[in-house]
Structures are given as structure tokens and as C-alpha cells.
Tab-separated table of C-alpha atoms in Angstrom:
chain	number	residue	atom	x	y	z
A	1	UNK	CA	18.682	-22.513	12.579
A	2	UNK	CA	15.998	-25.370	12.385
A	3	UNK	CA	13.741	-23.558	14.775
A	4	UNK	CA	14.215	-20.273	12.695
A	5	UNK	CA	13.004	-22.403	9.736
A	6	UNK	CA	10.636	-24.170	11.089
A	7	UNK	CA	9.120	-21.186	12.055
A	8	UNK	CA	9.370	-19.884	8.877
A	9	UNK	CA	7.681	-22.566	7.013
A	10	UNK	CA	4.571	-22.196	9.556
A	11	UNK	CA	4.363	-19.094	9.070
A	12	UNK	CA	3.629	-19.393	5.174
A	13	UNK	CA	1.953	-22.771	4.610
A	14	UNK	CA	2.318	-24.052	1.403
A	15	UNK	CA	-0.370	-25.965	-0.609
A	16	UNK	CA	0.285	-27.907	-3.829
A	17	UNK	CA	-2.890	-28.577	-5.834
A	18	UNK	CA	-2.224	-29.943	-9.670
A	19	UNK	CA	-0.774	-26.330	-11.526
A	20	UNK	CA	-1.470	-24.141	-8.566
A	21	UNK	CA	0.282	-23.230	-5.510
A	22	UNK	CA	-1.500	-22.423	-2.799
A	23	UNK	CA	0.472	-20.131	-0.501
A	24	UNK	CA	-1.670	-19.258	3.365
A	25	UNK	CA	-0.243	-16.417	5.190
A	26	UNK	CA	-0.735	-17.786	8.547
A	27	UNK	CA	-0.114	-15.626	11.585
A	28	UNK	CA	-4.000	-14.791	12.422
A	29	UNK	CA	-3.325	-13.343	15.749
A	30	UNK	CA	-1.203	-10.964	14.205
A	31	UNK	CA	-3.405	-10.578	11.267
A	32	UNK	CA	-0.770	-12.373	9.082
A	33	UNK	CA	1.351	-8.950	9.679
A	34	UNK	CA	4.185	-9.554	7.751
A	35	UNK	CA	7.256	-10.595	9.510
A	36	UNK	CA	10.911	-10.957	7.735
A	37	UNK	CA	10.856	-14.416	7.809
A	38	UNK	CA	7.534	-14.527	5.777
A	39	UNK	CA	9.012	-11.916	3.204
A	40	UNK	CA	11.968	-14.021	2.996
A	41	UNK	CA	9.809	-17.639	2.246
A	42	UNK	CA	7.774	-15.989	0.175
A	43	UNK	CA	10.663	-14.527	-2.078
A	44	UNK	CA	12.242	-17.705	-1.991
A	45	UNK	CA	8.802	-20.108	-3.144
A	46	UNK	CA	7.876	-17.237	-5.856
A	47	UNK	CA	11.279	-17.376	-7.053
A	48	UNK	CA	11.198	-20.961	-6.997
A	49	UNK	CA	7.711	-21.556	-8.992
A	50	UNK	CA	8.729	-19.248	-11.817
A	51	UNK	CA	11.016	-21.638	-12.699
A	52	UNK	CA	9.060	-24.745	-12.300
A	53	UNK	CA	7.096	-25.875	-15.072
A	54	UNK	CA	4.584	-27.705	-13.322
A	55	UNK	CA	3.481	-24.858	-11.748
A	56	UNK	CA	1.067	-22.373	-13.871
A	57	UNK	CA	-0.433	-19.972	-11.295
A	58	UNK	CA	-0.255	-18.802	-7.407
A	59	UNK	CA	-2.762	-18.337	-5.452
A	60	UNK	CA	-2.213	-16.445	-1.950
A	61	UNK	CA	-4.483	-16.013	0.473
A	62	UNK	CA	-4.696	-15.061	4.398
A	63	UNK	CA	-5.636	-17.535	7.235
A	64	UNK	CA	-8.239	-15.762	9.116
A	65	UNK	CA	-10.538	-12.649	9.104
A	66	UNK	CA	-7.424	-10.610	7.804
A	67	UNK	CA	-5.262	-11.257	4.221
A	68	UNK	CA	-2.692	-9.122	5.677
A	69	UNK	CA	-2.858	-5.771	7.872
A	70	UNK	CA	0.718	-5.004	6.584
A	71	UNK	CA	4.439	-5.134	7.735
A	72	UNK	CA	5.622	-6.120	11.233
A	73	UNK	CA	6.161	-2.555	12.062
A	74	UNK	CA	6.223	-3.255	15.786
A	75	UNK	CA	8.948	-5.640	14.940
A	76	UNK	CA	10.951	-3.143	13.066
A	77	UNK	CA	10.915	-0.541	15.515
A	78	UNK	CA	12.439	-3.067	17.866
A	79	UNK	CA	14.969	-4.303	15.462
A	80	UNK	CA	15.957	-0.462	14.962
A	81	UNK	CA	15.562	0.224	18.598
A	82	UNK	CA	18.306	-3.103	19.602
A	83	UNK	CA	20.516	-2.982	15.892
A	84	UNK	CA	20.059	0.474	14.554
A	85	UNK	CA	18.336	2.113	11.388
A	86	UNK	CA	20.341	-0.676	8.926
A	87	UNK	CA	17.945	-3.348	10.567
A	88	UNK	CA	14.546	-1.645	9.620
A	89	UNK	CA	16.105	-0.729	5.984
A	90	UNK	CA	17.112	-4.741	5.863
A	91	UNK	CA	13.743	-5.605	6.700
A	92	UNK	CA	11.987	-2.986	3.712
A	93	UNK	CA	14.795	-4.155	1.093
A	94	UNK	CA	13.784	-7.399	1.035
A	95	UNK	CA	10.013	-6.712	1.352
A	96	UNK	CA	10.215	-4.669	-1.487
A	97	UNK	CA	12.022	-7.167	-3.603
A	98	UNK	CA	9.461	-8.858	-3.361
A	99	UNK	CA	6.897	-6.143	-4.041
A	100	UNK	CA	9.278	-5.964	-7.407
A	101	UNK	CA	9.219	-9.689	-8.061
A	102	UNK	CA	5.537	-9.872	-7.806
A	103	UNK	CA	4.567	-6.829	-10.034
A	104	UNK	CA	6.847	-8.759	-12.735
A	105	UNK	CA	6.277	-12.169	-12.325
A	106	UNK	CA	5.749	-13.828	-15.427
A	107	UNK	CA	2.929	-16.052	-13.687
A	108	UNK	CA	-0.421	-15.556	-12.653
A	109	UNK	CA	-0.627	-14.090	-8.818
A	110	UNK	CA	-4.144	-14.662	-7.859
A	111	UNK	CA	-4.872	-13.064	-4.323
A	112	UNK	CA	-8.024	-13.718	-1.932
A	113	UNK	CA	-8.781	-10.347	-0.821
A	114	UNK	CA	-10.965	-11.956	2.143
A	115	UNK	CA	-11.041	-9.470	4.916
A	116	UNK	CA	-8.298	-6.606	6.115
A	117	UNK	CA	-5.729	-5.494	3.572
A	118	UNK	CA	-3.480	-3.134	4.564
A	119	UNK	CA	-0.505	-1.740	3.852
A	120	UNK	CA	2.084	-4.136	3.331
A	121	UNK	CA	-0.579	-6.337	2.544
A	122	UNK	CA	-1.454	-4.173	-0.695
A	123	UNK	CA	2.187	-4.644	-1.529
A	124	UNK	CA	2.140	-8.369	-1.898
A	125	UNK	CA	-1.370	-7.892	-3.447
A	126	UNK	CA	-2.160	-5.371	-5.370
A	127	UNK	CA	1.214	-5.956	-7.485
A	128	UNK	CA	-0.214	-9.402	-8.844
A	129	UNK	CA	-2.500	-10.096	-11.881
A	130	UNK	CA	-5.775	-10.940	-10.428
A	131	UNK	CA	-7.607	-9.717	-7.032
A	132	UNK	CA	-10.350	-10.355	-5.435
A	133	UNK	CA	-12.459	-9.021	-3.230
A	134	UNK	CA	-15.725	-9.763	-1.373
A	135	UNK	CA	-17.833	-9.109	0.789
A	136	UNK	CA	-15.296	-8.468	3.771
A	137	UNK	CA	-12.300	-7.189	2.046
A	138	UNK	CA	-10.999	-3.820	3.552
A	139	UNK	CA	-8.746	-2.193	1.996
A	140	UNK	CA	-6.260	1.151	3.108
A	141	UNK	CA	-2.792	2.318	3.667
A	142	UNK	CA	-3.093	4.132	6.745
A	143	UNK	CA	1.165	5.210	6.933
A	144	UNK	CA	0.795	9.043	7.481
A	145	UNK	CA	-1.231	8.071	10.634
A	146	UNK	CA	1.960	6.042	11.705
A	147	UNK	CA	4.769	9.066	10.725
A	148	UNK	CA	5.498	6.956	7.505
A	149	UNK	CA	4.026	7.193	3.469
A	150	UNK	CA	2.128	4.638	1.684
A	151	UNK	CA	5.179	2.341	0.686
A	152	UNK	CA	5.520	-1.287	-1.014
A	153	UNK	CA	4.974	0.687	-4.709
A	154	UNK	CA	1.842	2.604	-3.382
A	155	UNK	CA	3.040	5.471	-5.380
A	156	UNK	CA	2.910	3.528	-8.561
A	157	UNK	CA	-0.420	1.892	-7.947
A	158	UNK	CA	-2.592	4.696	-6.287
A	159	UNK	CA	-1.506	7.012	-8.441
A	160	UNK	CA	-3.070	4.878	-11.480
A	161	UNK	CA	-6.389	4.866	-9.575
A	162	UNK	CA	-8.437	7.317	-11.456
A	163	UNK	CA	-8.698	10.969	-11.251
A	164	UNK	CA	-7.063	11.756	-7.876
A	165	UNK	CA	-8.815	8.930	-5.832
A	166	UNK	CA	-4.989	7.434	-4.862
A	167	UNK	CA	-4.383	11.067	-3.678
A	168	UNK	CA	-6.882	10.990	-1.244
A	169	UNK	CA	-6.687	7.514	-0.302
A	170	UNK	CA	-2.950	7.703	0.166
A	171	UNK	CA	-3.100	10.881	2.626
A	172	UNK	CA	-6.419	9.933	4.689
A	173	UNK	CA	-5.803	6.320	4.812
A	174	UNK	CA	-9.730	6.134	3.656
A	175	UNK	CA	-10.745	2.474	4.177
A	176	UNK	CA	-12.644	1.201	1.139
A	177	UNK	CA	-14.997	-2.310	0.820
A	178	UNK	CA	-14.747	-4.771	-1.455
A	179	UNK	CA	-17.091	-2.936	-4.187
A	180	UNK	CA	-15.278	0.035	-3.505
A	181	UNK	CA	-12.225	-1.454	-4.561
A	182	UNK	CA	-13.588	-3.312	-7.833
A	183	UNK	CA	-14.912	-0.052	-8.859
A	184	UNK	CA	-11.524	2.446	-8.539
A	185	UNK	CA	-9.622	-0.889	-9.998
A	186	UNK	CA	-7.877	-1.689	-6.622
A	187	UNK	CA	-9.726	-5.400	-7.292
A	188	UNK	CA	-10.021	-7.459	-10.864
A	189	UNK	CA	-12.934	-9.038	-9.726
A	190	UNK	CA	-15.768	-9.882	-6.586
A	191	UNK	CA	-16.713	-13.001	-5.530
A	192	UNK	CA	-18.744	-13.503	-2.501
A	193	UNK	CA	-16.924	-15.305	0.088
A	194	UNK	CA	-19.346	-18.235	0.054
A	195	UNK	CA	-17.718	-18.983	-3.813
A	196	UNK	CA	-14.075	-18.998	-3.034
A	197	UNK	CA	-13.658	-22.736	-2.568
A	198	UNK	CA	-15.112	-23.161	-5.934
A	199	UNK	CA	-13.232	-20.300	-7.049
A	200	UNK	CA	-9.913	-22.153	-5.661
A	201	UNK	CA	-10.740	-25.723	-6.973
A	202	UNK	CA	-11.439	-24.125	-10.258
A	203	UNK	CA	-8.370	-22.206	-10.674
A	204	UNK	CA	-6.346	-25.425	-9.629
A	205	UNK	CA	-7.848	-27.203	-12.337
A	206	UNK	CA	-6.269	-24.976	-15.069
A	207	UNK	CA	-3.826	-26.320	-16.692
A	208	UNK	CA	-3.101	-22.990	-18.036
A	209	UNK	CA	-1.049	-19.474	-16.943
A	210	UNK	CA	-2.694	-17.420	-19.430
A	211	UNK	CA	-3.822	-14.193	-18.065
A	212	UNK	CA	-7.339	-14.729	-20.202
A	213	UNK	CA	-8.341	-18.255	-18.900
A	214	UNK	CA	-7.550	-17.573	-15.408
A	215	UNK	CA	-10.156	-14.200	-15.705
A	216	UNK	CA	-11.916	-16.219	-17.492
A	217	UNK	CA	-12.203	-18.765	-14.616
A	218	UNK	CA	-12.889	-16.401	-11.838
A	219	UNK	CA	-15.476	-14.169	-14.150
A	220	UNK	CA	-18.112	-17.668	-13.593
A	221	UNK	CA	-18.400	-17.038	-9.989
A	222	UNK	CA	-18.428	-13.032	-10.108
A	223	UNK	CA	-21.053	-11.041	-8.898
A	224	UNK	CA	-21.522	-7.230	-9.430
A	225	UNK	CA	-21.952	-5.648	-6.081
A	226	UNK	CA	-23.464	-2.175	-5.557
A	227	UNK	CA	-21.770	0.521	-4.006
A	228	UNK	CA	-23.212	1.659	-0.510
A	229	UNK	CA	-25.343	5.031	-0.908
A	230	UNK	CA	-22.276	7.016	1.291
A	231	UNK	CA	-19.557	5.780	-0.643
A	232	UNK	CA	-16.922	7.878	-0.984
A	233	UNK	CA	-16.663	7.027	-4.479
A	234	UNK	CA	-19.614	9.258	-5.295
A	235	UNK	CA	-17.632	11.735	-3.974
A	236	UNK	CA	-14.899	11.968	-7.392
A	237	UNK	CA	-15.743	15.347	-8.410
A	238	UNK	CA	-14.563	16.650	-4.520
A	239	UNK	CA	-11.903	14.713	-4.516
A	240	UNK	CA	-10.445	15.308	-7.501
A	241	UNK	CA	-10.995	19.424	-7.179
A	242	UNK	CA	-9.404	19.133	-4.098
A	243	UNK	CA	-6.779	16.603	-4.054
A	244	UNK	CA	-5.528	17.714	-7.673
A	245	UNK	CA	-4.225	20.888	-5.860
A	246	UNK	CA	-0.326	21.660	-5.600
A	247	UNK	CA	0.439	20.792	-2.129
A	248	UNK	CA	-1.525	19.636	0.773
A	249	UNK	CA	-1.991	23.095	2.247
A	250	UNK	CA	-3.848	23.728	-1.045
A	251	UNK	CA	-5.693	20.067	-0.809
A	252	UNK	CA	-6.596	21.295	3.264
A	253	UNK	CA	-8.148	25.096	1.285
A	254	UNK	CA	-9.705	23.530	-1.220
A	255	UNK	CA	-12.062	21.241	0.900
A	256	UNK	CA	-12.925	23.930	2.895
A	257	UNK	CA	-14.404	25.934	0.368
A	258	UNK	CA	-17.192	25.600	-1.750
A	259	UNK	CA	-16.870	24.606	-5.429
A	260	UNK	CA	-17.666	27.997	-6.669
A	261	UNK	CA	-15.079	29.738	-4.456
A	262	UNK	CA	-11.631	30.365	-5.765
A	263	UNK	CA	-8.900	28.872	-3.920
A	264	UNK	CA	-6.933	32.289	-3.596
A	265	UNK	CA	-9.841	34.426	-1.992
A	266	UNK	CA	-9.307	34.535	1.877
A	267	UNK	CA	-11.484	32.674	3.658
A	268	UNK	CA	-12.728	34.082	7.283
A	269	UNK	CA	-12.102	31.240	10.235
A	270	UNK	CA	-15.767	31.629	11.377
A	271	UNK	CA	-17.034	31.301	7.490
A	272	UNK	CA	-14.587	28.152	7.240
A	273	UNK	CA	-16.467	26.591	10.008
A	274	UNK	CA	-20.129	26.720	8.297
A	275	UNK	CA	-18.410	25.288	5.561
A	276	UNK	CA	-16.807	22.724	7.034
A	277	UNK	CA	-19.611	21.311	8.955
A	278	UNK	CA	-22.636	21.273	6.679
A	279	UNK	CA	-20.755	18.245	4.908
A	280	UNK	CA	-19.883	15.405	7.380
A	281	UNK	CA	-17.762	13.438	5.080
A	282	UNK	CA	-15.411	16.937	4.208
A	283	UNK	CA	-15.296	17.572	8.049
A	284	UNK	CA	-14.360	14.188	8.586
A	285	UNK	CA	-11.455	14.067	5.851
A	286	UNK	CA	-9.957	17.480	7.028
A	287	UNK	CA	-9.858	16.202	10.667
A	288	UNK	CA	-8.424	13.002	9.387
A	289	UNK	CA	-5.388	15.039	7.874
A	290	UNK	CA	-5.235	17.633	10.590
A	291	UNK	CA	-4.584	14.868	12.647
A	292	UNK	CA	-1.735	12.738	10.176
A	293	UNK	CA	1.603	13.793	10.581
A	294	UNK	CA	2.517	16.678	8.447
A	295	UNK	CA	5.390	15.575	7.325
A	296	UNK	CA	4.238	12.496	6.207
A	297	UNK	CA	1.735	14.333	4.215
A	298	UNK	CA	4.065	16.460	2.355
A	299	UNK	CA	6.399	13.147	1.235
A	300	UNK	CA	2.990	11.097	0.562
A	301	UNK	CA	1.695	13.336	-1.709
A	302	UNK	CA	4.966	14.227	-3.903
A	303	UNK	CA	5.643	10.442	-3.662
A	304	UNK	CA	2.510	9.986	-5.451
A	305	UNK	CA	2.882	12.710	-7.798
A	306	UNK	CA	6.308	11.605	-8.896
A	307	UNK	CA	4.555	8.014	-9.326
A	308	UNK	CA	2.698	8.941	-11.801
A	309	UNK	CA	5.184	9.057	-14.141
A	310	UNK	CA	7.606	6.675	-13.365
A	311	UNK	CA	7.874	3.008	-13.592
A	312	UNK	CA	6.962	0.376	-10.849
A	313	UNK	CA	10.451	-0.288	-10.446
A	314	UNK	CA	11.696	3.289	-10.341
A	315	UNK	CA	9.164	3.670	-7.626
A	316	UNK	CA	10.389	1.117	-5.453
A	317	UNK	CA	13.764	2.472	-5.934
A	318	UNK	CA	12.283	6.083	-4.811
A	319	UNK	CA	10.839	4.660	-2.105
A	320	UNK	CA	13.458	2.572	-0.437
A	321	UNK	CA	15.631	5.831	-0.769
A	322	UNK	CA	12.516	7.638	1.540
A	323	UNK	CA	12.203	4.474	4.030
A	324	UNK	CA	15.790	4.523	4.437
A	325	UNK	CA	15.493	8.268	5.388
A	326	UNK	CA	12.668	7.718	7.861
A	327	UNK	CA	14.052	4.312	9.634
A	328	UNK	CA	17.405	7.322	9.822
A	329	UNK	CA	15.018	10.036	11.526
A	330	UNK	CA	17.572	12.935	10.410
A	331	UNK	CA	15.052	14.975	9.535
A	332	UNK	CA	11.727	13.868	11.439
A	333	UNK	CA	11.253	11.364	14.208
A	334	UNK	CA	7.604	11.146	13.360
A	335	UNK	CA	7.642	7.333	12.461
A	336	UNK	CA	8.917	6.431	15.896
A	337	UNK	CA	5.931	8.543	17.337
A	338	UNK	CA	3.409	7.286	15.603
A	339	UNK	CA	4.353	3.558	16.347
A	340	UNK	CA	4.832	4.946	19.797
A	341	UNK	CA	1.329	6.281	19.718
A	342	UNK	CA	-0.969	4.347	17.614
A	343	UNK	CA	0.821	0.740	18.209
A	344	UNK	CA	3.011	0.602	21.491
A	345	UNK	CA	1.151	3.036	24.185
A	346	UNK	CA	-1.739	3.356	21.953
A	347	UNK	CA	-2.735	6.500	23.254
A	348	UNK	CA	-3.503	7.722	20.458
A	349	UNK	CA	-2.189	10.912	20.687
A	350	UNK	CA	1.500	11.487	18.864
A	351	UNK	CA	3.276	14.862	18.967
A	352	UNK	CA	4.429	15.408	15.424
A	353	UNK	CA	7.119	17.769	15.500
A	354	UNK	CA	7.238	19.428	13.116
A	355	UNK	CA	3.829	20.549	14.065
A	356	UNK	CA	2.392	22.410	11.307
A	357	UNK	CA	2.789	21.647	7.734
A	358	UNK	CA	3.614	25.811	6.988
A	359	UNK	CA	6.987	24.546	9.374
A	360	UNK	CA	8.281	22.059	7.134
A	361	UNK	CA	10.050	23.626	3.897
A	362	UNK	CA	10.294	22.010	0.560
A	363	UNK	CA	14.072	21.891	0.714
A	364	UNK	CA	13.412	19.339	3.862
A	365	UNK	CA	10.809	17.018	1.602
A	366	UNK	CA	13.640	16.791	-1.137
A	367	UNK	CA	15.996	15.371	0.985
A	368	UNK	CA	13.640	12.340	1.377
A	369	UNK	CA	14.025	11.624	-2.416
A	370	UNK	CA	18.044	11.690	-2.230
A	371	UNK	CA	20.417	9.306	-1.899
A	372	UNK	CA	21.426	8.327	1.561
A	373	UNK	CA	24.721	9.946	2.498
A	374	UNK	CA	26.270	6.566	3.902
A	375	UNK	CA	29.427	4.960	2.662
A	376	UNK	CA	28.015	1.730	2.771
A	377	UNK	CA	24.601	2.034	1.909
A	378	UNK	CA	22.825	1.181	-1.650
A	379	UNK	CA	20.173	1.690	-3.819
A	380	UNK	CA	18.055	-1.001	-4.297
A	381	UNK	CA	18.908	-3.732	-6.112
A	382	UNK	CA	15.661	-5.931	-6.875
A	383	UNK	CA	15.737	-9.443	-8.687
A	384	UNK	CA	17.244	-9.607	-12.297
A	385	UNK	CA	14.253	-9.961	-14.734
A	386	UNK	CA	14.700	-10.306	-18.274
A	387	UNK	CA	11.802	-8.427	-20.611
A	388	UNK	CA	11.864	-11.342	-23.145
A	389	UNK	CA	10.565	-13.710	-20.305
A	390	UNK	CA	7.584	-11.389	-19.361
A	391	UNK	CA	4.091	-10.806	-20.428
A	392	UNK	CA	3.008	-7.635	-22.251
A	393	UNK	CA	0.761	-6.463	-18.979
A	394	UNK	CA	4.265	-6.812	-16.914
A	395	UNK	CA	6.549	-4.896	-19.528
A	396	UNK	CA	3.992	-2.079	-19.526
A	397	UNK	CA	4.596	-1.612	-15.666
A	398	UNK	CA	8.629	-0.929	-16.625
């Protein structure tokens, strides 16, 4: 038991600076990858500063060239592989408690977007007030590569990206920079990396948890960075003709044809080709979901869709119901081979089955969104918050 807590205190180091706390995700190698014991010490210290008066913001950041790459999800497979699919839906119950807790916290979460964010990284992220990017932030949620969806409340944040920009991130796993992300909104502000000390020292100074001041704080050491001449954020008007289509079959038809071509006229294979080619970044998004697991693509993008209309709580509800289905692998195995492929063997080269998207029928995707049919499982239950406690910008999100 001391070991076990020993390691989980190392593996979140905890700073406390006059109002702030400080919180370092520290498992570098890994690239502070998530692991159940950090989920559960960072539940238990957010929990814990809510109720401190004394304590007026947090600030969390990543040790290393990586804020988080995501969840443990070598560790899961394992823990499924040795306990069954009840140890990866332990693991995603309490990481999205927290996912919950953080999109309501009645606090200021400042995060140090300083290098890779991925995945569950967005989760414990993207949820908070404030983020920050510079110069090295990378940002994506690469899941239907891996057999999975983009998770951690991904459907309630992408989908309030504008236009259909969270469509297409969600399904491609598109990796955006740091002025990519302050652009679509995935960031509050930029600060170059050389800043953040001052940035830190600043914000520990504050004597203050109002959402204004803290900007306010972080706006002195902003700088406006320009977007790259290929960013795929001059690419909205694409993306949103094509990812605003009906299903992903629809998304695949519309990038192959041109703007002026209606998305009902047939389309020769050879004409496809021509059309597919004389735009590198379209050729490189269709082979990008050509090569995703279809499956995945078809619960990504109604997870998202549903998103849009629902609630950040209601979405983490939806999507522990969808994890639970996918740690189950009743209806598609296509998690376990793409951890097989992209993170065990790394071969690169996973055998989706079902194959083709046209093989997977809409009756299939809706049992992702039901209840699991298990005596003993549950919904999921996140921490009690009471609306008179919260801020307007957290009420909105219910």
C-alpha cells in the first residue's frame, strides 16, 4: 500500500505557491500517459482544493516535451487482457469523473499546453477555464486509428469547434499547432514557451479566482501567432462541405468531388482518381480515413453529432455507455487490434473486421449508445455538484 502511494504521489508532483497549486504530470518517458493512479490523485487533490480556501486557482502542467499523450491504453489492454472488460471500464469511470469534475470546477484550471496533447490529455485539458498553447503544443485525438472514438467529452468539445472543424478533427485525428488551436478555440490563449515562468509566477501571485483577472494575467505575456501558409484551417469551406454530410460514406464522396459536383451524381473510379490527387491535403485526409477503422468512424461521427446538443455531462454519460461497449468487444474487436497494431507489435497494419464501412449497419452503431445489458453494471455516476456553487461559464456547459 505505501509503495502504491508512493508511487502515486511521484507520479503527480504537487507544488504549493501562495493561491496556486501547481500540479506536474510527471511520467516523461511515458509522455505523462495517464495511468489510474494519476487519475485517481488527481481526482482526489482537485476535489480537495475546491474546498480549500486558500487555494484560488490550479495550474497543471506536463514534465517534459509532452503535457500528456493520453490514457495508459497499453495498460488497459493488459488489465482487460489479466481481469476482464470490468477493469478497462474501472479505469475510464474514474478518468471521466474527472473529465466531469474539471469541466465544472468552480475554480480556475489553468493548463500549460507545452508540447504533445493527446487524447486523454485533451480530457484533463481542454475541460478547464484557461489553455495555453505555444510554440510546441500539438494537439489531436487520434482514437479511430486505435479501434476506439475520441472519448474524455470529445463529443461535447469538438463539436463546439466551429463549422465542422471537430468533425474532421475527430475522424482523421488531424494534429494541429499551437496557433492552430488558439484560432478554432481549442486554446484561450499563446504564450511562447520562453514566458511561461513569468506566466506561472504571475498567476501565483493572484490572490484572486476570478475568471477575468486570471485572463487578464495571462493576456500580458500573449502573443498573436500566425497560422502556417498550409494550415488546414484555411481549409473551412472543404471541411465543412464535406464533413457536414450525413454519414461518413457521404463525408468519403464529398471530398472526392469537386465543389460544383453534386454528391448524388456517380462518380467514375478513374475520374475519382484525378480528383483525388490534384489536391494533396484531400488525398491525404481520404487515405487517413480509408485507413481508420470503420467502425470507429461510424460511432465517432454520431458521437459527435449527438454532442452537439447535449450537455457535457450527458456526454460523458454517452460515452462511458460506448467505452463500456468497446472494452466488451460484442460487436467489434477493433480496439484490441489497433492497440495490437499501432502500440504492441507496431506493425502498423490492423485488420479491421468489419472491413468496409457499407458492412457495418446502423442497427450495429446504435447498440453502442445503449445501455450495457449487465446485471451489475451502471451508468455513470460523476461527482455531486451543486449549480448554486458554480460559475455562469460552468452552468452553461449543463
Amino acid at each position: 500500500m505505501s509503495s502504491s502511494v508512493s508511487s502515486q504521489h511521484d507520479q503527480v508532483l504537487v507544488e504549493e505557491n501562495s493561491f496556486a497549486r501547481i500540479l506536474t504530470l510527471n511520467r516523461p518517458k511515458q509522455l505523462n500517459a495517464l495511468s489510474f493512479l494519476m487519475i485517481s490523485r488527481l481526482l482526489e487533490l482537485f476535489l480537495a482544493y475546491e474546498e480549500d480556501p486558500n487555494v484560488k486557482l490550479v495550474i497543471l502542467k506536463g514534465k517534459g516535451r509532452a503535457f500528456c499523450a493520453g490514457g495508459d491504453v497499453v495498460a488497459v489492454v493488459h488489465d482487460i487482457w489479466a481481469g476482464g472488460w470490468r477493469a478497462g471500464a474501472n479505469f475510464f469511470m474514474k478518468e471521466f469523473s474527472l473529465n466531469y469534475l474539471m469541466a465544472t470546477y468552480s475554480k480556475p484550471q489553468v493548463s500549460i499546453l507545452n508540447g504533445i496533447v493527446m487524447g486523454g490529455g485533451n480530457g484533463v485539458s481542454m475541460h478547464g477555464r484557461f489553455r495555453v498553447a505555444t510554440e510546441n503544443s500539438v494537439f489531436a485525438m487520434p482514437e479511430t486509428a486505435l479501434g476506439l472514438f475520441p472519448d474524455v467529452g470529445a463529443s461535447y468539445f469538438l463539436s463546439r469547434l466551429p463549422g465542422f472543424f471537430g468533425e474532421y478533427v475527430g475522424l482523421t485525428g488531424a494534429r494541429l499547432d499551437g496557433a492552430e488551436m488558439l484560432a478554432c478555440g481549442l486554446a484561450t490563449h499563446f504564450v511562447p514557451s520562453a514566458k511561461l515562468p513569468m506566466v506561472e509566477a504571475a498567476l501565483c501571485d493572484a490572490d484572486s479566482s476570478d475568471p477575468v483577472i486570471i485572463s487578464s494575467i495571462i493576456d500580458q505575456y500573449c502573443e498573436k501567432p500566425s497560422l502556417k501558409e498550409q494550415t488546414v484551417y484555411n481549409r473551412l469551406d472543404v471541411i465543412d462541405r464535406c464533413f457536414s454530410q450525413r454519414t461518413v460514406e457521404e463525408i468519403l464522396s464529398a471530398l472526392y468531388m469537386p465543389p460544383k459536383t453534386k454528391i448524388c451524381e456517380p462518380m467514375l473510379t478513374q475520374e475519382r482518381e484525378v480528383v483525388d490527387q490534384r489536391d494533396g491535403w484531400i488525398f491525404a485526409t481520404i487515405q487517413t480515413l480509408k485507413k481508420a477503422s470503420p467502425t470507429s468512424l461510424k460511432i465517432s461521427l454520431r458521437s459527435i453529432r449527438v454532442g452537439r446538443v447535449q450537455g457535457v455531462g450527458a456526454c460523458l454519460a454517452r460515452e462511458y455507455r460506448m467505452v463500456c461497449h468497446v472494452m466488451r468487444g460484442e460487436f467489434s474487436k477493433d480496439f484490441f487490434e489497433g492497440c495490437r497494431a499501432i502500440l504492441l507489435d507496431k506493425d502498423k497494419n490492423p485488420k479491421w473486421e468489419p472491413s468496409k464501412l457499407e458492412h457495418i449497419a446502423d442497427t450495429t452503431i446504435d447498440r453502442y449508445f445503449s445501455k450495457v445489458k449487465d446485471e451489475d453494471w451502471e451508468d455513470l455516476k460523476p461527482p455531486t455538484r451543486s449549480k448554486f456553487n458554480l460559475p455562469p461559464y460552468v452552468i452553461a456547459k449543463l
